[in-house]
XYZ file of C-alpha atoms in Angstrom:
691
model
C -52.645 -23.040 109.138
C -52.423 -21.972 112.790
C -49.059 -22.963 114.688
C -49.848 -26.131 116.952
C -49.893 -25.113 120.462
C -49.079 -27.948 123.296
C -52.540 -28.363 125.777
C -50.188 -28.769 128.597
C -48.527 -25.717 128.123
C -51.395 -23.841 127.296
C -52.911 -25.498 130.102
C -49.806 -24.383 132.627
C -50.245 -20.848 131.551
C -53.745 -20.342 132.476
C -53.776 -21.958 136.125
C -50.462 -19.836 136.597
C -51.428 -16.667 138.739
C -51.182 -13.514 137.029
C -49.616 -10.408 137.523
C -50.800 -7.095 136.801
C -48.990 -4.200 135.733
C -49.758 -0.601 135.769
C -47.851 1.989 133.875
C -48.667 5.661 134.036
C -52.385 4.932 135.052
C -53.265 2.924 132.236
C -54.850 -0.363 132.444
C -52.941 -3.656 133.348
C -52.111 -6.431 131.042
C -51.566 -10.172 132.046
C -48.074 -11.120 132.173
C -46.869 -14.762 132.912
C -43.988 -15.134 134.776
C -41.088 -17.051 133.073
C -39.722 -20.515 134.811
C -36.631 -19.429 136.400
C -34.276 -22.063 134.567
C -35.452 -20.826 130.953
C -33.746 -17.428 129.470
C -36.465 -14.847 128.847
C -37.057 -14.375 125.348
C -38.027 -11.296 123.350
C -41.789 -11.110 122.268
C -42.886 -13.415 125.090
C -43.966 -10.422 127.593
C -46.060 -7.634 126.544
C -43.383 -4.888 128.281
C -41.333 -3.365 125.524
C -37.972 -1.638 125.939
C -39.474 1.299 125.885
C -39.989 0.961 129.794
C -36.367 1.524 130.271
C -36.565 4.472 128.699
C -39.754 6.166 130.717
C -42.229 5.645 127.794
C -45.647 4.335 128.754
C -46.506 0.979 126.960
C -50.493 0.165 126.262
C -51.923 -2.705 128.105
C -53.965 -5.191 126.357
C -57.088 -7.278 128.356
C -56.863 -10.497 128.987
C -58.683 -11.814 125.976
C -56.320 -9.761 123.690
C -53.501 -10.872 125.834
C -54.800 -14.567 125.888
C -54.692 -14.192 121.640
C -51.207 -12.673 121.715
C -49.561 -15.264 123.657
C -47.659 -17.857 121.560
C -46.443 -21.170 122.486
C -42.310 -22.006 122.305
C -40.924 -22.451 119.323
C -40.576 -26.189 118.293
C -37.230 -27.448 118.828
C -35.768 -28.353 115.460
C -33.923 -31.652 114.738
C -30.031 -31.011 114.918
C -28.265 -32.316 111.964
C -25.442 -34.724 112.372
C -22.124 -32.841 112.251
C -20.256 -35.420 110.365
C -22.544 -35.311 107.490
C -20.585 -33.179 104.844
C -18.081 -32.120 106.640
C -14.435 -32.399 106.232
C -12.822 -35.491 107.918
C -10.939 -34.980 111.179
C -6.912 -35.038 110.263
C -5.455 -37.544 112.890
C -2.912 -35.497 114.952
C -0.088 -37.439 116.445
C 0.228 -37.109 120.403
C -1.928 -35.160 122.734
C -3.510 -31.809 121.686
C -3.411 -28.801 123.670
C -0.347 -29.072 125.555
C 1.000 -25.734 124.518
C -2.310 -24.163 125.526
C -0.684 -22.311 128.857
C 2.443 -21.416 127.439
C 1.328 -18.162 126.668
C 0.144 -17.807 130.165
C 3.619 -18.323 131.406
C 6.108 -15.231 132.027
C 8.474 -14.171 129.075
C 11.485 -13.892 131.398
C 10.789 -17.979 132.033
C 9.657 -18.714 128.246
C 12.437 -16.964 126.953
C 15.009 -18.712 129.347
C 13.758 -22.107 127.951
C 13.800 -20.911 124.760
C 17.683 -20.114 125.229
C 18.300 -23.771 125.608
C 16.812 -24.636 122.108
C 18.158 -24.989 119.235
C 17.687 -22.875 116.099
C 15.625 -25.808 114.302
C 13.378 -26.218 117.500
C 12.446 -22.593 117.624
C 11.707 -22.212 114.242
C 9.482 -25.384 114.563
C 7.600 -23.712 117.606
C 6.980 -20.566 115.608
C 4.856 -22.506 113.333
C 2.713 -24.368 116.293
C 0.160 -21.463 117.029
C -0.327 -18.087 116.197
C 0.497 -16.682 119.964
C 3.847 -18.396 119.627
C 4.821 -17.113 115.922
C 3.929 -13.175 117.295
C 6.127 -13.718 120.411
C 9.016 -15.214 118.526
C 9.134 -13.352 115.106
C 9.438 -10.017 116.738
C 12.540 -7.817 116.777
C 12.848 -8.109 120.384
C 13.144 -11.593 120.402
C 15.867 -11.572 118.353
C 18.320 -12.625 121.049
C 16.585 -15.598 121.698
C 17.370 -16.758 118.153
C 21.179 -15.468 118.618
C 21.677 -17.396 121.898
C 20.407 -20.477 120.319
C 22.567 -19.985 117.407
C 25.646 -19.585 119.466
C 24.853 -22.774 121.232
C 25.467 -24.736 118.019
C 29.232 -26.116 117.766
C 31.632 -25.491 114.171
C 28.765 -22.922 112.782
C 30.454 -21.064 109.867
C 29.963 -17.202 110.055
C 26.638 -15.524 110.022
C 25.251 -14.308 106.861
C 24.469 -10.493 107.310
C 21.764 -10.135 104.840
C 19.516 -12.298 106.784
C 17.721 -12.213 109.450
C 17.535 -14.996 112.595
C 14.503 -16.819 111.515
C 15.514 -16.597 108.024
C 19.325 -17.716 108.561
C 17.706 -20.607 110.579
C 15.460 -21.642 107.801
C 18.143 -21.996 105.609
C 20.762 -23.683 107.687
C 18.903 -25.862 109.732
C 15.444 -26.379 107.686
C 15.174 -28.856 104.815
C 12.109 -28.017 102.950
C 12.147 -26.455 99.433
C 11.516 -22.583 99.793
C 9.353 -22.807 96.974
C 7.169 -25.910 97.056
C 7.838 -26.920 100.548
C 9.061 -30.420 99.439
C 11.109 -32.618 101.951
C 13.944 -33.499 102.711
C 16.156 -31.341 100.568
C 19.679 -32.274 101.489
C 21.767 -29.537 99.404
C 21.214 -25.794 99.521
C 22.217 -23.214 97.035
C 24.315 -21.448 99.714
C 25.282 -18.578 97.301
C 21.978 -17.660 96.441
C 20.599 -18.171 100.373
C 17.917 -20.712 98.783
C 17.226 -24.237 99.512
C 15.329 -25.633 96.264
C 14.635 -29.235 95.429
C 15.646 -30.721 91.978
C 12.362 -29.927 90.157
C 11.763 -26.127 91.409
C 15.579 -25.794 90.430
C 15.070 -26.732 86.823
C 11.708 -24.849 86.324
C 13.675 -21.566 85.905
C 12.005 -18.781 87.263
C 14.335 -18.426 90.152
C 17.686 -20.076 89.234
C 18.018 -20.658 85.528
C 20.681 -22.158 83.308
C 19.863 -20.583 80.373
C 21.265 -16.739 80.469
C 21.290 -16.383 77.013
C 18.012 -14.073 76.993
C 19.814 -11.828 79.571
C 22.720 -10.842 77.491
C 22.566 -6.834 77.859
C 23.372 -4.092 75.283
C 26.651 -2.483 77.390
C 28.420 -5.721 77.080
C 28.670 -6.143 80.483
C 27.149 -9.759 80.645
C 30.591 -11.612 81.097
C 31.718 -9.201 83.854
C 28.216 -9.697 85.745
C 28.008 -13.022 85.740
C 30.753 -13.862 87.332
C 29.391 -11.725 90.774
C 25.963 -13.604 90.363
C 25.182 -16.178 92.980
C 25.353 -19.498 91.109
C 24.863 -23.624 91.839
C 26.471 -26.436 90.303
C 23.992 -29.697 89.418
C 25.550 -32.869 88.552
C 23.234 -34.792 86.523
C 22.861 -38.665 86.110
C 25.010 -38.812 83.097
C 27.860 -36.823 84.983
C 27.174 -33.489 83.059
C 27.656 -30.733 85.185
C 24.938 -27.720 84.628
C 25.541 -24.554 86.303
C 22.568 -22.388 87.397
C 22.474 -18.670 88.165
C 20.253 -16.473 90.871
C 18.313 -14.524 88.374
C 16.970 -11.907 90.623
C 20.127 -11.315 91.663
C 21.384 -10.506 88.364
C 18.933 -8.307 87.158
C 19.737 -6.174 90.711
C 23.148 -6.009 89.707
C 22.172 -4.954 86.418
C 19.657 -2.304 87.582
C 22.744 -1.177 89.744
C 25.344 -0.536 86.902
C 23.304 0.493 84.078
C 23.494 3.776 84.272
C 27.143 4.053 85.395
C 30.053 4.627 83.340
C 33.180 2.648 82.405
C 35.077 4.087 85.352
C 32.549 3.702 88.217
C 31.471 0.426 86.562
C 35.135 -1.088 87.051
C 35.211 0.102 90.726
C 31.501 -0.971 91.694
C 32.511 -4.365 90.008
C 35.876 -4.784 91.994
C 33.913 -4.122 95.152
C 31.430 -6.660 94.117
C 33.974 -9.286 93.630
C 35.606 -9.004 96.673
C 32.186 -9.604 98.577
C 31.344 -12.130 96.272
C 34.837 -13.951 96.869
C 34.430 -13.897 100.753
C 30.718 -15.012 100.262
C 31.992 -17.865 97.909
C 34.464 -18.999 100.809
C 31.866 -18.666 103.491
C 29.344 -20.735 101.167
C 32.424 -23.581 101.005
C 32.401 -23.623 104.773
C 28.917 -24.149 104.657
C 28.837 -27.038 102.469
C 31.811 -28.731 104.454
C 29.465 -27.916 107.714
C 26.494 -29.403 105.962
C 28.160 -32.571 104.781
C 29.675 -33.090 108.045
C 26.630 -32.587 109.706
C 24.999 -35.083 107.740
C 27.609 -37.534 108.274
C 27.373 -37.765 111.867
C 23.402 -37.653 111.560
C 24.039 -40.860 109.708
C 26.265 -42.328 111.732
C 23.484 -41.815 114.906
C 20.610 -43.132 112.799
C 22.796 -46.227 111.909
C 23.753 -46.662 115.312
C 19.880 -46.442 116.415
C 19.258 -48.532 113.606
C 21.735 -51.376 114.654
C 20.679 -51.136 118.469
C 17.052 -51.696 117.467
C 18.171 -55.028 115.294
C 20.447 -55.997 118.117
C 17.306 -55.652 120.673
C 14.962 -57.442 118.239
C 17.503 -60.471 117.892
C 18.185 -60.461 121.582
C 14.572 -60.470 122.437
C 13.585 -63.184 119.580
C 16.286 -65.435 120.948
C 14.735 -64.984 124.422
C 11.494 -66.279 123.035
C 13.339 -69.773 121.526
C 14.124 -68.827 118.078
C 17.881 -68.804 118.726
C 18.347 -71.976 116.177
C 16.726 -70.614 113.470
C 18.491 -67.192 113.812
C 21.605 -69.006 112.917
C 20.900 -69.154 109.576
C 21.996 -66.146 107.399
C 19.037 -65.678 105.449
C 16.478 -65.741 108.253
C 18.742 -63.552 109.939
C 19.358 -61.119 106.818
C 15.596 -60.832 106.316
C 14.892 -59.599 109.963
C 17.783 -56.965 109.459
C 16.046 -55.894 106.151
C 12.386 -55.519 107.471
C 11.064 -52.153 107.488
C 10.045 -52.888 111.161
C 13.287 -53.629 112.115
C 15.600 -50.965 110.061
C 13.795 -47.975 111.665
C 16.024 -45.342 113.369
C 13.775 -45.499 116.533
C 14.895 -47.208 119.818
C 12.842 -50.276 120.945
C 10.611 -50.016 123.610
C 8.513 -52.680 125.536
C 5.659 -50.984 123.780
C 6.839 -51.071 120.182
C 7.896 -54.612 120.768
C 4.540 -55.598 121.983
C 3.122 -54.046 118.461
C 5.800 -55.870 116.053
C 6.302 -59.182 117.766
C 3.599 -61.081 115.686
C 4.860 -60.268 112.429
C 8.616 -60.643 113.146
C 7.687 -64.008 114.972
C 6.045 -64.945 111.566
C 9.218 -63.946 109.618
C 11.345 -66.396 111.598
C 8.403 -68.993 111.565
C 8.345 -68.656 107.503
C 12.354 -68.786 107.801
C 12.571 -71.941 109.788
C 9.852 -73.444 107.019
C 12.540 -72.730 104.404
C 15.195 -73.826 106.512
C 13.627 -77.327 107.210
C 12.708 -77.599 103.247
C 16.407 -77.279 102.534
C 17.413 -79.477 105.121
C 15.288 -81.946 104.062
C 16.395 -81.549 100.386
C 20.072 -82.097 101.280
C 19.444 -85.028 103.219
C 17.540 -86.382 100.039
C 20.075 -85.563 97.567
C 22.559 -87.125 99.923
C 20.605 -90.136 100.306
C 20.009 -90.251 96.581
C 23.818 -90.017 95.905
C 24.519 -92.911 98.261
C 21.849 -95.125 96.442
C 23.256 -94.107 93.053
C 26.609 -95.416 94.207
C 25.389 -98.497 95.563
C 23.046 -99.262 92.608
C 25.916 -98.677 89.644
C 27.930 -101.591 90.067
C 24.493 -104.010 90.402
C 23.309 -102.663 87.434
C 26.616 -102.954 85.381
C 26.232 -106.268 86.024
C 22.640 -107.149 84.153
C 22.680 -107.923 80.735
C 23.444 -105.183 78.194
C 20.630 -106.551 76.102
C 18.060 -105.744 78.503
C 16.439 -102.627 78.973
C 17.231 -101.504 82.421
C 16.669 -98.167 84.117
C 19.769 -96.288 84.955
C 21.465 -95.612 88.357
C 20.276 -91.940 88.529
C 16.667 -93.300 87.828
C 16.670 -95.876 90.911
C 16.229 -93.292 93.782
C 12.682 -92.527 92.214
C 11.496 -95.776 91.995
C 9.569 -97.589 94.482
C 10.594 -98.906 97.349
C 13.560 -96.617 97.267
C 11.655 -93.243 97.307
C 9.730 -94.153 99.876
C 12.558 -95.045 102.315
C 14.240 -91.527 100.835
C 11.214 -89.107 101.388
C 9.984 -90.563 104.280
C 12.867 -90.916 106.822
C 13.037 -88.410 109.236
C 15.461 -85.923 108.656
C 17.348 -86.569 111.700
C 17.772 -90.266 110.710
C 21.002 -91.048 108.837
C 20.480 -93.329 106.220
C 23.389 -95.792 105.857
C 24.332 -98.721 103.581
C 22.615 -101.153 105.795
C 19.708 -99.346 105.462
C 19.531 -99.774 101.637
C 21.338 -103.100 101.489
C 18.032 -104.465 102.542
C 16.201 -102.632 99.557
C 18.571 -103.692 97.433
C 18.185 -107.320 97.430
C 14.945 -106.344 95.325
C 16.628 -104.291 92.731
C 16.002 -106.926 90.317
C 12.310 -107.081 90.811
C 12.264 -103.574 90.625
C 14.047 -103.278 87.053
C 12.068 -106.196 85.706
C 8.654 -104.251 86.721
C 10.183 -100.849 85.051
C 11.138 -103.008 82.278
C 7.557 -104.686 81.853
C 5.430 -101.435 81.917
C 7.939 -99.598 79.419
C 7.479 -102.565 76.978
C 3.773 -102.902 77.313
C 3.554 -99.165 76.469
C 5.843 -99.762 73.115
C 4.378 -102.683 72.171
C 1.066 -100.924 72.172
C 2.820 -97.888 69.869
C 3.821 -100.918 67.618
C 0.397 -102.653 67.292
C -1.249 -99.132 66.663
C 0.972 -98.581 63.735
C 0.327 -102.161 62.387
C 3.552 -103.750 62.926
C 4.842 -106.611 64.966
C 4.979 -106.310 68.845
C 8.697 -108.005 69.017
C 10.942 -105.051 70.298
C 14.024 -107.001 69.468
C 13.249 -106.912 65.477
C 15.942 -104.771 63.723
C 13.085 -103.113 61.586
C 11.301 -102.006 64.720
C 12.970 -98.796 65.081
C 12.256 -95.939 66.845
C 12.933 -91.830 66.433
C 13.367 -89.144 69.289
C 10.733 -86.545 68.846
C 12.100 -84.298 71.467
C 12.859 -80.822 69.773
C 15.871 -80.345 71.949
C 17.490 -83.517 71.772
C 21.251 -82.837 69.814
C 23.034 -85.896 70.562
C 20.511 -88.762 69.491
C 21.049 -91.057 66.745
C 18.759 -90.678 64.024
C 17.285 -94.102 64.474
C 16.847 -95.816 68.272
C 16.749 -99.740 68.559
C 15.832 -101.573 71.581
C 17.315 -102.043 74.438
C 19.372 -98.682 74.359
C 16.377 -96.217 73.247
C 14.545 -97.341 76.622
C 17.242 -95.556 78.784
C 17.302 -92.701 76.200
C 17.629 -89.334 78.332
C 14.824 -87.683 76.530
C 12.613 -90.758 76.702
C 13.261 -90.822 80.841
C 13.415 -87.456 81.620
C 11.032 -86.359 84.516
C 10.860 -83.647 86.931
C 12.829 -84.812 89.806
C 11.500 -83.187 92.929
C 8.279 -81.269 93.558
C 9.490 -77.609 95.155
C 6.814 -77.552 97.908
C 6.304 -81.209 98.930
C 9.248 -83.037 97.497
C 7.570 -85.672 95.395
C 7.891 -87.119 92.075
C 6.008 -85.229 89.546
C 6.793 -87.282 86.212
C 8.881 -90.398 85.724
C 9.389 -90.850 82.159
C 8.539 -89.019 78.987
C 6.815 -91.485 76.481
C 5.895 -88.746 74.109
C 9.344 -88.196 72.987
C 9.859 -91.664 71.560
C 7.721 -92.572 68.353
C 8.017 -95.742 65.836
C 9.417 -94.777 62.297
C 7.081 -94.170 59.027
C 5.830 -97.333 56.950
C 8.387 -96.489 54.131
C 11.237 -96.190 56.522
C 10.305 -99.791 57.660
C 10.264 -100.854 54.018
C 13.722 -99.541 53.469
C 15.199 -101.317 56.476
C 13.759 -104.638 55.709
C 15.532 -104.268 52.342
C 18.855 -103.406 54.331
C 18.396 -106.782 56.341
C 17.679 -108.783 53.089
C 21.369 -107.445 52.065
C 22.524 -109.234 54.932
C 20.934 -112.410 54.093
C 18.523 -112.491 56.964
C 14.853 -112.581 57.335
C 13.275 -108.852 58.526
C 10.507 -110.895 60.305
C 12.737 -112.585 62.514
C 16.080 -110.797 62.740
C 16.861 -109.031 65.589
C 19.085 -105.973 66.417
C 20.940 -108.771 67.985
C 21.548 -110.624 64.893
C 22.770 -107.348 63.121
C 25.542 -107.242 65.863
C 26.676 -110.344 65.350
C 27.134 -109.992 61.390
C 28.251 -106.374 61.764
C 27.518 -105.653 58.246
C 28.741 -102.190 56.409
C 27.301 -100.000 53.836
C 28.341 -97.579 51.739
C 26.113 -95.036 49.504
C 26.485 -94.652 46.123
C 26.370 -90.880 46.532
C 29.287 -90.842 48.604
C 31.559 -89.354 46.001
C 29.295 -86.123 45.916
C 29.758 -86.149 49.753
C 33.630 -86.751 49.418
C 34.587 -84.798 46.388
C 37.352 -87.523 45.949
C 36.910 -90.552 43.820
C 39.380 -92.092 45.554
C 37.654 -92.646 48.666
C 34.369 -93.736 49.744
C 31.899 -93.187 52.828
C 31.314 -96.305 54.851
C 29.255 -96.522 57.837
C 28.002 -99.418 59.992
C 24.433 -100.823 59.756
C 22.805 -98.537 62.674
C 24.020 -95.134 60.670
C 22.920 -97.029 57.251
C 19.342 -97.222 58.823
C 19.336 -93.679 59.303
C 21.277 -92.556 56.234
C 18.607 -94.830 54.290
C 15.638 -92.157 54.962
C 17.737 -89.155 53.213
C 19.264 -91.662 50.232
C 16.751 -94.496 49.623
C 17.495 -97.055 47.074
C 21.044 -95.860 46.950
C 22.505 -98.116 49.591
C 24.857 -101.168 49.281
C 26.749 -103.384 51.254
C 30.523 -103.309 51.533
C 32.073 -106.961 51.302
C 35.870 -105.999 50.367
C 38.066 -107.352 53.027
C 40.472 -104.682 52.794
C 38.041 -102.000 53.146
C 36.092 -103.603 56.068
C 39.731 -103.786 57.777
C 40.509 -100.152 57.299
C 37.170 -99.317 58.207
C 37.833 -101.114 61.646
C 41.250 -99.400 62.067
C 39.639 -96.084 61.798
C 36.799 -97.431 64.132
C 39.728 -98.847 67.122
C 41.279 -95.203 66.616
C 38.102 -93.475 67.128
C 37.434 -95.633 70.141
C 41.046 -94.892 71.915
C 40.282 -91.370 71.019
C 37.056 -91.358 73.278
C 38.232 -93.609 76.006
C 40.980 -90.808 76.526
C 38.504 -88.025 76.487
C 36.904 -86.746 79.605
C 34.212 -84.893 77.560
C 32.780 -88.246 76.336
C 30.021 -89.688 78.484
C 29.066 -92.977 76.219
C 28.959 -96.440 78.401
C 31.895 -99.084 77.817
C 31.953 -102.270 78.767
C 35.050 -104.336 80.295
C 35.937 -107.061 77.832
C 37.433 -109.002 81.111
C 34.600 -109.015 83.192
C 31.633 -107.514 81.280
C 31.352 -104.875 83.981
C 29.108 -102.400 81.911
C 28.245 -98.645 82.213
C 31.547 -97.165 82.692
C 31.149 -94.016 81.603
C 33.673 -91.548 83.232
C 37.481 -92.018 82.751
C 38.426 -92.114 86.190
C 35.723 -94.587 86.801
C 37.361 -97.048 84.019
C 40.970 -96.520 85.496
C 39.718 -97.302 88.967
C 38.058 -100.380 87.722
C 41.118 -101.820 85.852
C 43.364 -101.116 88.911
C 40.922 -102.478 91.812
C 39.634 -105.207 89.773
C 42.196 -106.656 87.267
C 45.688 -104.984 88.498
C 46.253 -103.095 85.333
C 47.850 -100.066 85.961
C 49.057 -99.352 82.496
C 47.664 -98.762 79.239
C 44.250 -98.107 80.744
C 42.492 -96.399 78.093
C 43.568 -98.917 74.875
C 40.793 -100.695 73.120
C 41.751 -103.957 74.217
C 40.176 -103.372 77.499
C 36.912 -101.823 76.658
C 34.366 -102.193 73.844
C 31.094 -99.681 73.596
C 28.160 -100.852 75.035
C 25.233 -101.255 72.516
C 23.272 -98.979 75.170
C 25.035 -96.208 73.920
C 23.521 -96.020 70.659
C 26.642 -95.192 68.724
C 26.889 -95.373 65.245
C 29.958 -94.778 62.667
C 30.872 -93.250 59.410
C 34.037 -92.714 57.845
C 36.039 -92.257 54.436
C 37.524 -95.174 53.644
C 40.260 -95.456 50.754
C 38.946 -97.714 47.971
C 42.753 -99.175 47.639
C 45.439 -99.636 50.240
C 47.549 -96.869 49.731
C 51.203 -97.001 49.648
C 53.698 -94.452 51.658
C 54.617 -92.791 48.547
C 50.938 -92.013 47.773
C 50.037 -91.052 51.530
C 52.893 -88.702 51.168
C 51.830 -87.223 47.831
C 48.220 -86.934 49.117
C 49.582 -84.951 52.195
C 51.306 -82.860 50.230
C 48.821 -81.889 47.853
C 46.412 -81.224 50.801
C 48.845 -78.765 51.784
C 49.141 -77.035 48.779
């Protein structure tokens, strides 16, 4: 297929005036002049290079010349240079700054270089090939020397190194094998700087010299003059690494020596090695001192940057938030603040939004914590006000504990919704405490309705006061609950009222009570309870727990001798404990009606009461027998009550002032003597127990 030709180009060529050329009398050929703006291309004219050499060129006639004229080549589409090309590397700073440095006179360059440090010269030589060729020649050694002599407190020079090698060892921090950066410690005796991985790799320095023991028995002598490096690993063990190339050179030098020449040679090497070791110790001290000074400089820069950031944040109006140590600590530890760079206006514009968000988040945390503190303070005040009011209510009613009152309305709304800056006083709560009886009644009705529904579902009477309508705690982590719970003390059981007090984010009440922790006893247990009530000559269908407390019967188990291992004593228990014991020993209980045994049981019970009153670890509620004040739990609280309300200062812990509350759910079980012991029998029993 003939190539495509532009009609416009062909017409313009035909319309141009032709120029006739004549070479050595030959006929001319038509040559079209080219545009002055276009480069003349080879083959576009009939003139050949032979004309310059004086050789004749054949000319074509018009028809042949027209056939030989070809249109200019079609312009090809340029491919995108970015397709398939390597991504451009981002270079920090401006490019081409050192372009004209090579045009600067050498004396000016050398004068400038003489004020630099050796590390600066080393980095300068790595920028361009021209600077490397200039600085790595022997004629430029004086520049390196002047830069080295300008350093303060530098130890003596290593004679076996040239100036660039010396600068690379002493001032640079790259690994000489893999290029890892930074490497703090150098192997000075070997004039190397290796990272831990290259050091343990073993090709340059090795800790295993067993394979290099020579047959001339000179290994122990050569190893003393071989450069070494001591590495302390994480376990505290110290490992010595020896420079393998130096050892091999030493061995090659002495392999042909006799013993006399070897000893002379070895003594010289030892003197030289001692000088080298001393120089290396100086370099280690110098390097450590230099790192210490550098760390001080970096810490000063970081401290100044942090202080500048804090000053700018305070100027932006965050002074109150920055007084909190946690917000300040977060700012100090932030990666944008701990950099060892001076803070400029440009840097501050870039990091300001991020640090402002940190302070904003800190303020939110601070406000939330202040709110939690205020709510806790308000709750403590309300509990203190509610406790005496609840203590004057009947102990035979199920009332919420004082610690639950702050989570009930309207008290919870007052505590939570009050502004943070508002200080809630006693007067503010006094208005709401007028409705405390109604609050307790509402709370009691809700729980009673739930419990009655459970009893009806199990085919039982919905009378919660019946002695046979008992419940058990189903919580797996309940360690202090009695085996059987009766109304009303089980309604304030710790597992029954367990709740998540405050939400972590919005400070809301998550759960008020935990009804799943309470379950009614089984039908078989209920039948056993009915038999115990009949032993007390009461009707199980109408007998309440209060009736059982008025009679206060005591029971014993026929299997008590198996538990006590003493035929002269029996296990006695009150009726609440007996109901729980009946589940383990059905049909083995009988009522105790012996007055002497009952009297001895009551003496043991009174002694136990006195012990609990004197104990600071007992948290059972007690009732004052003088005024009926309930929920006196703590020892100091009971002592304060007796002193301020009744003027009693002595004998505060006696059982004659307090009795146990039925809400405590306390049960009693003691080993009681079947017959009253005489003093002689008691003495003999004590003697037999000791021996």
